[in-house]
Structures are given as C-alpha cells and as structure tokens.
Short mmCIF file of C-alpha atoms in Angstrom, two decimals:
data_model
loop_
_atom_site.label_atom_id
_atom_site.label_comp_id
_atom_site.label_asym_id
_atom_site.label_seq_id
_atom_site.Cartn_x
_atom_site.Cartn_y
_atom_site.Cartn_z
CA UNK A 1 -27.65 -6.43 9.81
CA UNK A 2 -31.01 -7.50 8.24
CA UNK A 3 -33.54 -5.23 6.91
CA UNK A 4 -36.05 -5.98 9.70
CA UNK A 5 -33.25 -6.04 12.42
CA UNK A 6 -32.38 -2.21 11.43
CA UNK A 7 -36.03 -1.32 11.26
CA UNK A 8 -36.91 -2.80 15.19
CA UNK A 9 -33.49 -1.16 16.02
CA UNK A 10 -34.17 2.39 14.83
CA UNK A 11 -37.51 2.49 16.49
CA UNK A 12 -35.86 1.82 19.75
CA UNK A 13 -35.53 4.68 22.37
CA UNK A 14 -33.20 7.47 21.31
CA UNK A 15 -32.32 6.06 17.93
CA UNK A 16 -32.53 8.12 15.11
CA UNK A 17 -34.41 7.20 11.99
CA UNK A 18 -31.67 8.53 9.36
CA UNK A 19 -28.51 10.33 10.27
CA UNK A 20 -29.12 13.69 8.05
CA UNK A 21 -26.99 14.54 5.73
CA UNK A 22 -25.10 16.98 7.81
CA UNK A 23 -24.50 13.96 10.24
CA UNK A 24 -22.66 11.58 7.29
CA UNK A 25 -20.79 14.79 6.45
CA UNK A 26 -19.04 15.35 9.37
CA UNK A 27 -18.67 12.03 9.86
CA UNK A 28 -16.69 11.70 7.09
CA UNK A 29 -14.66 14.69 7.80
CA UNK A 30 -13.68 13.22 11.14
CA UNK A 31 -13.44 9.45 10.40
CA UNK A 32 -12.38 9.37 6.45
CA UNK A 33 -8.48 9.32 6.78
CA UNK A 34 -8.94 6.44 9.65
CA UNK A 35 -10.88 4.68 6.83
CA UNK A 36 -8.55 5.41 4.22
CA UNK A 37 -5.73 4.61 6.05
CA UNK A 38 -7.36 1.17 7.18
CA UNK A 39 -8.44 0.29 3.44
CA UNK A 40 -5.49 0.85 2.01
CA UNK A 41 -3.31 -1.46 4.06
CA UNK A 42 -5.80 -3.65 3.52
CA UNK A 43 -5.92 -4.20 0.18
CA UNK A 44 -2.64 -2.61 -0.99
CA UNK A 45 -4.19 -0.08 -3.30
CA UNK A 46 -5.04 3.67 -3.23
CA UNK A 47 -7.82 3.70 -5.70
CA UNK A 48 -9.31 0.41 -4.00
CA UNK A 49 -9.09 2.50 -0.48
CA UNK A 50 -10.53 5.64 -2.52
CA UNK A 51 -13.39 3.27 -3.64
CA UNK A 52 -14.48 1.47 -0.35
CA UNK A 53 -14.16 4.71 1.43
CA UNK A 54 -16.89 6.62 -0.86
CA UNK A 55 -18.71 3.04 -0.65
CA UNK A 56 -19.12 3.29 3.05
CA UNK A 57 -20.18 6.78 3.48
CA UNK A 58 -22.94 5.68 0.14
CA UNK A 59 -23.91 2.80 2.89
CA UNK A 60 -23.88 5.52 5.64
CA UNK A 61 -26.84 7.40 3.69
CA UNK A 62 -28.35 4.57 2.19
CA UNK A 63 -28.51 2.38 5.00
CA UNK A 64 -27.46 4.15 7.91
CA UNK A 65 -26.60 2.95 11.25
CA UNK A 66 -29.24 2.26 14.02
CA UNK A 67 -28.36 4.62 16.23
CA UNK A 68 -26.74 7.91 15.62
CA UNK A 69 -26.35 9.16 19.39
CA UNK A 70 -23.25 5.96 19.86
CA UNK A 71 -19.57 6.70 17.90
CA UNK A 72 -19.68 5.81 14.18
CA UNK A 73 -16.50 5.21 13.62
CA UNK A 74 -16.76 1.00 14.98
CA UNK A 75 -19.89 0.84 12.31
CA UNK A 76 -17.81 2.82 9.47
CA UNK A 77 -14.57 0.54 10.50
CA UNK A 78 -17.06 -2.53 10.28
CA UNK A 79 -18.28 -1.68 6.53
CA UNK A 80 -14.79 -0.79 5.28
CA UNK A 81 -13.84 -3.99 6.06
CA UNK A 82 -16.02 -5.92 4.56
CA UNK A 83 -15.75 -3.86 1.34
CA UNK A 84 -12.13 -4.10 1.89
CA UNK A 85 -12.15 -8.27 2.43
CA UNK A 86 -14.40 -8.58 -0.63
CA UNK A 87 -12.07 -6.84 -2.88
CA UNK A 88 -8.98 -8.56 -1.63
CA UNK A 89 -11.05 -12.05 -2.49
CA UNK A 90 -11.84 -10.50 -6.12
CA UNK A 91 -8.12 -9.85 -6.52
CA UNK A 92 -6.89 -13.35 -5.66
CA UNK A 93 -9.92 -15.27 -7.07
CA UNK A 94 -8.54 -12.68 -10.72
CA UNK A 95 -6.11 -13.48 -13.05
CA UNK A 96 -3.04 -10.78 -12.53
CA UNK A 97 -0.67 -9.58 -15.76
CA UNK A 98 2.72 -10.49 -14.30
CA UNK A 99 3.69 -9.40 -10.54
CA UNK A 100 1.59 -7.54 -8.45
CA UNK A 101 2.89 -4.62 -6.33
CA UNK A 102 1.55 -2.14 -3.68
CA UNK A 103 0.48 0.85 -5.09
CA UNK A 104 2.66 3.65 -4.18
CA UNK A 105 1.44 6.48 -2.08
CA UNK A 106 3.40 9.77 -1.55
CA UNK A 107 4.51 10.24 1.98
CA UNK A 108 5.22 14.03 1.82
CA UNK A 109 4.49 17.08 2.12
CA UNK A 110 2.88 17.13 5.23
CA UNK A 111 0.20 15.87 5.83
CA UNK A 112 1.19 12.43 4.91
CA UNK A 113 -1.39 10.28 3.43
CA UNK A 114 -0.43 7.51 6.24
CA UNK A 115 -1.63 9.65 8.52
CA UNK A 116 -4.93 9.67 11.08
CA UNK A 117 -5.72 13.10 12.79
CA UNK A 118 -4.74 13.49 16.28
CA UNK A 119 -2.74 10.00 16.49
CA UNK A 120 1.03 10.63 16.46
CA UNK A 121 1.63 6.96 16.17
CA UNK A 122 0.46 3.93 17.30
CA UNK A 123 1.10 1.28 20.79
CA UNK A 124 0.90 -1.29 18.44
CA UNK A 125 4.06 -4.11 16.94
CA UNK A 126 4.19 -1.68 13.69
CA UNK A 127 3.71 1.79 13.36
CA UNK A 128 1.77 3.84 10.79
CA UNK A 129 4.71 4.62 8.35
CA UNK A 130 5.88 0.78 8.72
CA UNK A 131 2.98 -0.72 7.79
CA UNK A 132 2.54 1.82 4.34
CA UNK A 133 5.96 0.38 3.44
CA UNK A 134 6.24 -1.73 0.25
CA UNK A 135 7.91 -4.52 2.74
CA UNK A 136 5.06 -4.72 4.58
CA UNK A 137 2.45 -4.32 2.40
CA UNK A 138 4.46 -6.94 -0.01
CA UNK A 139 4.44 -9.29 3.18
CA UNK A 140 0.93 -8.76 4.15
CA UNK A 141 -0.01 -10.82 0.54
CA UNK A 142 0.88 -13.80 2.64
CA UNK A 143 -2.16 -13.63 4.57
CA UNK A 144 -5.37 -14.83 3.94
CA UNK A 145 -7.70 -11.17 3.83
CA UNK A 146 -8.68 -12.67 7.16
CA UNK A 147 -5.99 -12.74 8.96
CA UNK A 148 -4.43 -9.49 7.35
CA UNK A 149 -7.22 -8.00 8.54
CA UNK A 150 -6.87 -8.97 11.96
CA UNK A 151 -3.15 -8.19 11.96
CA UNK A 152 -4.31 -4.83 11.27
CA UNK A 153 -6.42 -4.24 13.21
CA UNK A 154 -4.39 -6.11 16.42
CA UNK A 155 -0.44 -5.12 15.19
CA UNK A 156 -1.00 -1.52 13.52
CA UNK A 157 -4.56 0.29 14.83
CA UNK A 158 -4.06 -0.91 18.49
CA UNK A 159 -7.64 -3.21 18.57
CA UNK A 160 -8.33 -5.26 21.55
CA UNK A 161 -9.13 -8.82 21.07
CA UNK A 162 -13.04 -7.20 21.51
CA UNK A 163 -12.65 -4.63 19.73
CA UNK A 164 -11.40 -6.70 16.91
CA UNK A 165 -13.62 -9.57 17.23
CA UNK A 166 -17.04 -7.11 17.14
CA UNK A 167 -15.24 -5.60 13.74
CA UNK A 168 -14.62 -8.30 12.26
CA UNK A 169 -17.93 -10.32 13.62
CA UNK A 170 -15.77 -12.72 14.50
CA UNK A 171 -15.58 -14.93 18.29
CA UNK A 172 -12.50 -13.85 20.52
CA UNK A 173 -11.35 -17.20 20.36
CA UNK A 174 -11.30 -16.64 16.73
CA UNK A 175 -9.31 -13.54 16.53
CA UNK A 176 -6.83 -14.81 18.72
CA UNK A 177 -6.54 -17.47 16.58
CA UNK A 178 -6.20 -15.67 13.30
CA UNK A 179 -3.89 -12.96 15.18
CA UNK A 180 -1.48 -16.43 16.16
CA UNK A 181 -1.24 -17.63 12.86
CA UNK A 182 -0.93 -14.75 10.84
CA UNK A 183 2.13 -13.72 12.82
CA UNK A 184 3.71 -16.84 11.98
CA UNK A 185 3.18 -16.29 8.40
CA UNK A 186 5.10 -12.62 8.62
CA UNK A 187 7.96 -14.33 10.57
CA UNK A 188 10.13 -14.01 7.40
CA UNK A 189 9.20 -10.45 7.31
CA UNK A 190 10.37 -10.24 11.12
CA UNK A 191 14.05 -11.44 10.39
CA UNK A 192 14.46 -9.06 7.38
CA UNK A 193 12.40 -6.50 9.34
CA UNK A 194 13.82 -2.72 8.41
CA UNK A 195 11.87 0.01 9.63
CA UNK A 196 11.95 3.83 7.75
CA UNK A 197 13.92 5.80 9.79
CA UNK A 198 15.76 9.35 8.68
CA UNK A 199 19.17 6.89 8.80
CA UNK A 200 17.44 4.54 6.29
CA UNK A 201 16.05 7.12 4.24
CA UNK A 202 19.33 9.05 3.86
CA UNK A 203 21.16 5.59 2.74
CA UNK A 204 18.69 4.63 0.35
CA UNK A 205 18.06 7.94 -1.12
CA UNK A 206 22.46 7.62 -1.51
CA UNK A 207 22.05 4.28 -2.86
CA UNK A 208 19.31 5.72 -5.54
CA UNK A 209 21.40 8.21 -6.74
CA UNK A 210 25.32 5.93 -7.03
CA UNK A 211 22.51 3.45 -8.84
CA UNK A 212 21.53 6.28 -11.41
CA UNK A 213 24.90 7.63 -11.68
CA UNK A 214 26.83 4.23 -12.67
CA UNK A 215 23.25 3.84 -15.11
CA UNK A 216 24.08 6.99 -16.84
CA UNK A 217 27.11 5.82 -17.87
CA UNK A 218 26.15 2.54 -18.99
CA UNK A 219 28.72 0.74 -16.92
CA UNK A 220 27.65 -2.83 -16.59
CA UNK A 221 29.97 -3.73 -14.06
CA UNK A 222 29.77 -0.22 -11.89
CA UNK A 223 26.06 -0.89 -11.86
CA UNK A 224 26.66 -4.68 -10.33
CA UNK A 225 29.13 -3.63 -7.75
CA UNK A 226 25.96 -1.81 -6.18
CA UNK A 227 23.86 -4.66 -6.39
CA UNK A 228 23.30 -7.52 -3.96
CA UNK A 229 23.63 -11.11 -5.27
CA UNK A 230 20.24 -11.73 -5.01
CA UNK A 231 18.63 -9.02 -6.43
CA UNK A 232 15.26 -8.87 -8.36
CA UNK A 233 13.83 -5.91 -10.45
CA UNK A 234 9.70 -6.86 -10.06
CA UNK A 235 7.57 -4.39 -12.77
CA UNK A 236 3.52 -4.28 -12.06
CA UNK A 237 2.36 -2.83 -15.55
CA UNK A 238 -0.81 -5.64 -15.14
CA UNK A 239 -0.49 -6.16 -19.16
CA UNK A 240 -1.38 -2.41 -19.70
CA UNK A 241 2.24 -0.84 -20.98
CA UNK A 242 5.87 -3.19 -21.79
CA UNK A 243 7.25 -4.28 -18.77
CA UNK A 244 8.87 -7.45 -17.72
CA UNK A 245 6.45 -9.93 -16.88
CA UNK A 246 8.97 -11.97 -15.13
CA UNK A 247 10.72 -10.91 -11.91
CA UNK A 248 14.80 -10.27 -13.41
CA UNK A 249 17.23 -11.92 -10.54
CA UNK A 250 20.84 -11.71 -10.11
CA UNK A 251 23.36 -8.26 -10.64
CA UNK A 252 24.63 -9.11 -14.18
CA UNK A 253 21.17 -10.04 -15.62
CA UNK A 254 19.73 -6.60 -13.41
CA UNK A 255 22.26 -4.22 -14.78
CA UNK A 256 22.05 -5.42 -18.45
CA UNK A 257 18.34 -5.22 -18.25
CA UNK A 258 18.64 -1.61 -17.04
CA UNK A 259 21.24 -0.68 -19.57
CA UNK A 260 18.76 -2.26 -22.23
CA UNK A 261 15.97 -0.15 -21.14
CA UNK A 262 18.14 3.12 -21.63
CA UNK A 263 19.27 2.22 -24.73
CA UNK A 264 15.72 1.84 -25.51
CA UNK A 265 14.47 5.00 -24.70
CA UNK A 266 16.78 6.28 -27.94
CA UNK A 267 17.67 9.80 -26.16
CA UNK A 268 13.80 10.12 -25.74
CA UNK A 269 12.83 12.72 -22.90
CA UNK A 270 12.39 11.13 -19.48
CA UNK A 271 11.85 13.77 -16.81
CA UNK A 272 12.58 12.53 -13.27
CA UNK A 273 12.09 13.54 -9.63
CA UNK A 274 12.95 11.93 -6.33
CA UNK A 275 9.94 11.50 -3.51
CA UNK A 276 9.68 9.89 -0.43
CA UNK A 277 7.14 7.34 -1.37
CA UNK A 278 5.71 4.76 1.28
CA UNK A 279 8.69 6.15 3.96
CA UNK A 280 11.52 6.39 1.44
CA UNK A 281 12.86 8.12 -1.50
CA UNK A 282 12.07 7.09 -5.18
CA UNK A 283 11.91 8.06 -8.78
CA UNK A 284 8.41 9.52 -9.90
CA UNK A 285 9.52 9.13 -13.80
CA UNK A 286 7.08 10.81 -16.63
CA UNK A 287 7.35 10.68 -20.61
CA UNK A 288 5.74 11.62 -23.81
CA UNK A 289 2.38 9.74 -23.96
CA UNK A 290 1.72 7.27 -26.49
CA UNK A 291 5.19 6.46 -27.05
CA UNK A 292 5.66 1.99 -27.90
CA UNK A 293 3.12 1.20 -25.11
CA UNK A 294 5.59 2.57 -22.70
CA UNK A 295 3.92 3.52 -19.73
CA UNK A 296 3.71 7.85 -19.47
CA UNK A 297 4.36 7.48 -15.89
CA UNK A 298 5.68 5.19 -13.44
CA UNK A 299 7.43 4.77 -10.40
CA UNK A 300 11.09 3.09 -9.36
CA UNK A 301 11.86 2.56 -6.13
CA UNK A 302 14.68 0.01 -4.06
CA UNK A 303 15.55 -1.58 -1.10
CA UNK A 304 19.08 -2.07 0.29
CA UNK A 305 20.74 -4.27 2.44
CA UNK A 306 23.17 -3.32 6.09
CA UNK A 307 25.48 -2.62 3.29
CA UNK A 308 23.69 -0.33 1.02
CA UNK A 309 23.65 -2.52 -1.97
CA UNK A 310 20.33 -2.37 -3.50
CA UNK A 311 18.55 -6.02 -2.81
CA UNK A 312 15.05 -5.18 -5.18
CA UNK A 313 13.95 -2.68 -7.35
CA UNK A 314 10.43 -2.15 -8.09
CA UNK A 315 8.89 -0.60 -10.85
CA UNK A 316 4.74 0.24 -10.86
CA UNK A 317 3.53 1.00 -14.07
CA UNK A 318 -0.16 -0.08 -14.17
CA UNK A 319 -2.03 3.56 -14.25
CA UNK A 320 -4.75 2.59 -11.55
CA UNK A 321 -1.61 2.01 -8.89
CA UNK A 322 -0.33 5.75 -9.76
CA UNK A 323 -3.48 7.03 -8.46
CA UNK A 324 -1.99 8.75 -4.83
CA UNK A 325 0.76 10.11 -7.38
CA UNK A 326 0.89 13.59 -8.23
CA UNK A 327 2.33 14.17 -12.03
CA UNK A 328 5.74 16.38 -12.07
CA UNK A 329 5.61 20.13 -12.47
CA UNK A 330 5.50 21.33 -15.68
#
C-alpha cells in the first residue's frame, strides 16, 4: 500500500490513525505463533521466522494498518509473507556451503513450537506436525517461494482460493494455478509420503538407538545391516565447522564414515540426549567448544524405511539452524 493510499484510508470513517501500542501488543500476543508458525514453513528456518515475525510487528508500529476496528491477522499474514518470500529469494539467489537443511525445531514439551492457539489441527491435505517435518520441509525446496507459499497457505492453514489470492495479492485464477502446479512438483513427496505418528516415532526412536549401539562398537558391517541401500548422511555446517560437504551415499561408505568420525573424536567428551525434533526422536549432541572447528553443538536425526532400516541421516551443524534448540542440562 502506498504512502498516500494509507493516508486517504486512515482518514476514512472509523479508521484509526495509529493502532497504540497496547493494540500491536496484544496483537502480537494473539497472532505471533500463527506468524511464526507460517514463517517458518516458509522459509525452513527458525531464526528467519524469529526475524520476519519481529519485522512485522516493527511494520505494525511503523506503518500500521488502515483500519484497526477489521481482524489483523489477514494484514499481519500479508506482511509475513512478503518478508518471508523475500528471504527465500535471498537464499536461492546466495551461494550455500555444501547442503542445506531445515533447521530443526523441538517438538516437545508441550506447547510445541508447531503449534497455533486454539487450532487442534488443521482440514487441510497436511497437518501441522507434517508439514514441520524435515520431509516436508526438505520437499517444499522444490517450489518456487511462490508456489510454496500458496501450498501453505491452500494444503496446511486451510486458505480459500480468496483468502489466498488477497494474501498473496495474487488473481484467483492465479492461485489456482500455482496451487496445480506446485502439487505436481511434491508428487514424489506423495509416494514416499510418511506421516509422524506415535507408531513411527516409536520405530525410529528403535532404529536410533540399534544405529548407536552397532556405532559404539565400531562394527562396520552391524552398522550396514541397519542401513538401506540407498542411504545418504547430508551435514548443513554452511562452511562454519568440518562437516562433509558432499552428501555420503550407500551403507558401506555411511558406516565407515561414521566409524571415522568416532575415531576422530579420540575419547573426547560428547554428551548426548534424544528429543523429538520436527515429530520424531533425534540426537541433540554438545562438546567442548573450540575443539578442530568441530561444531559445539549439533543435531542427528534419520529416517527409515517400512522396514526400519535407516534411509538418511541428517546432521545440522551451522549455529544459526540450532536456534529453536535448547543446550543440554548441565
């Protein structure tokens, strides 16, 4: 909206000059998890999602809406995603330090960061805890920030075609458009499609622990036999600690790289703890600082197959993707 546009808007009949600050306050206590939420499947980051969310409630008291007396939520939703579309374009137009991954996000204790007051889950193709998943979020990188926003807003907050088009300031014919084509490009994601569950956390949370058990031993061929034969071990360190830069594939070259890295650590002290992270369980790992450029903290993570052989392991390093991460107990 243009300067003059707000101005001849806010002078009209029971519009409000400002919102006070009391106004943008409880605004954001009602509306700043929906925003958070929103931002962070966006973009795939929780200190991105931190950022646009304290950006929009800036743009609340800087430049507030026209009216205050109509729901602020579709004008908050409408700035977060332009901040959010804007730093999705950044990220691809960037240079990236090896692979990029989803920044993890702890999905317990209650309340879960996934969730949006007084919504116990959505109508919509995925549900909140599917669409925090690493999967998901890994599929969503498919899309054009576009259509992922549209997918969004269509497939995981329930949005009308309206509702989506006046968010997105886009034509209806548009959205429906963008919705059409952006399911095709998750179709790959559809026939793999494994939703958290407490069955799926239990197996994986089993398959964790047989996969640290043979490791402990340094068993190179008890650590394949729980490995699929296309498995990949992905590390997002984004140049900032040693990681693999290159995505590790197949269970002989996985397990050996695993046994490597223990061997590595020389008996060092590497204190561990198992979370649910984005719907299922993984390793929140912390050492001595300032040890070889190995990273203090990071987190490890898998996903199996019907079987419960583990089909990818993913490791996030990079310190700005550990940012929804609580550090262990002393």
């Amino acid at each position: 909206m243009s300067s003059s546009t707000a101005s001849s808007a806010s002078s009209a009949p029971g519009a409000a000059l400002a919102p006070p600050p009391s106004f943008v306050a409880a605004s954001y206590r009602e509306h700043e998890r929906f925003l958070w939420a929103l931002s962070y499947r966006l973009t795939g980051s929780a200190a991105d999602a931190d950022d646009i969310v304290q950006e929009t409630f800036v743009r609340a008291l800087e430049r507030p809406p026209a009216r205050t007396d109509e729901p602020v939520r579709p004008w908050l939703a409408r700035v977060a995603l332009n901040l959010g579309r804007d730093a999705l374009r950044r990220r691809k137009r960037c240079a990236y330090d090896g692979p990029w991954l989803p920044s993890p996000i702890e999905t317990e204790p209650e309340p879960p960061s996934f969730e949006i007051p007084g919504k116990d889950g959505t109508e919509g193709r995925y549900d909140l805890l599917e669409s925090a998943s690493f999967a998901f979020l890994i599929a969503l990188e498919a899309l054009t920030p576009q259509q992922r926003a549209v997918l969004l807003l269509r497939d995981v907050f329930d949005y009308s075609v309206q509702e989506t088009a006046d968010a997105l300031a886009l034509s209806e014919a548009s959205v429906k458009t963008t919705h059409h084509r952006a399911r095709r490009a998750l179709e790959p994601y559809e026939r793999e499609r494994c939703c958290p569950s407490p069955e799926l956390v239990e197996r994986s949370g089993a398959a964790l622990m047989r996969f640290l058990q043979a490791l402990a031993t340094q068993d190179v061929p008890a650590i394949e036999a729980l490995l699929s034969e296309g498995v990949r071990v992905v590390n997002d360190a984004n140049g900032e600690y040693k990681a693999a830069r290159r995505i590790v594939v197949g269970p002989n070259r996985v397990a050996r790289f695993f046994v490597g890295l223990l061997r590595h650590e020389g008996g060092r002290e590497l204190r561990h703890e198992i979370r649910l992270i984005n719907g299922l369980p993984a390793l929140v790992l912390e050492r001595r600082a300032g040890v070889d450029r190995l990273a203090p903290r990071y987190v490890l993570r898998c996903d199996i197959d019907a079987r419960g052989r583990i089909t990818a392991i993913h490791g996030v390093l990079a310190s700005r993707k550990l940012t929804a991460v609580r550090a262990l107990t002393p």
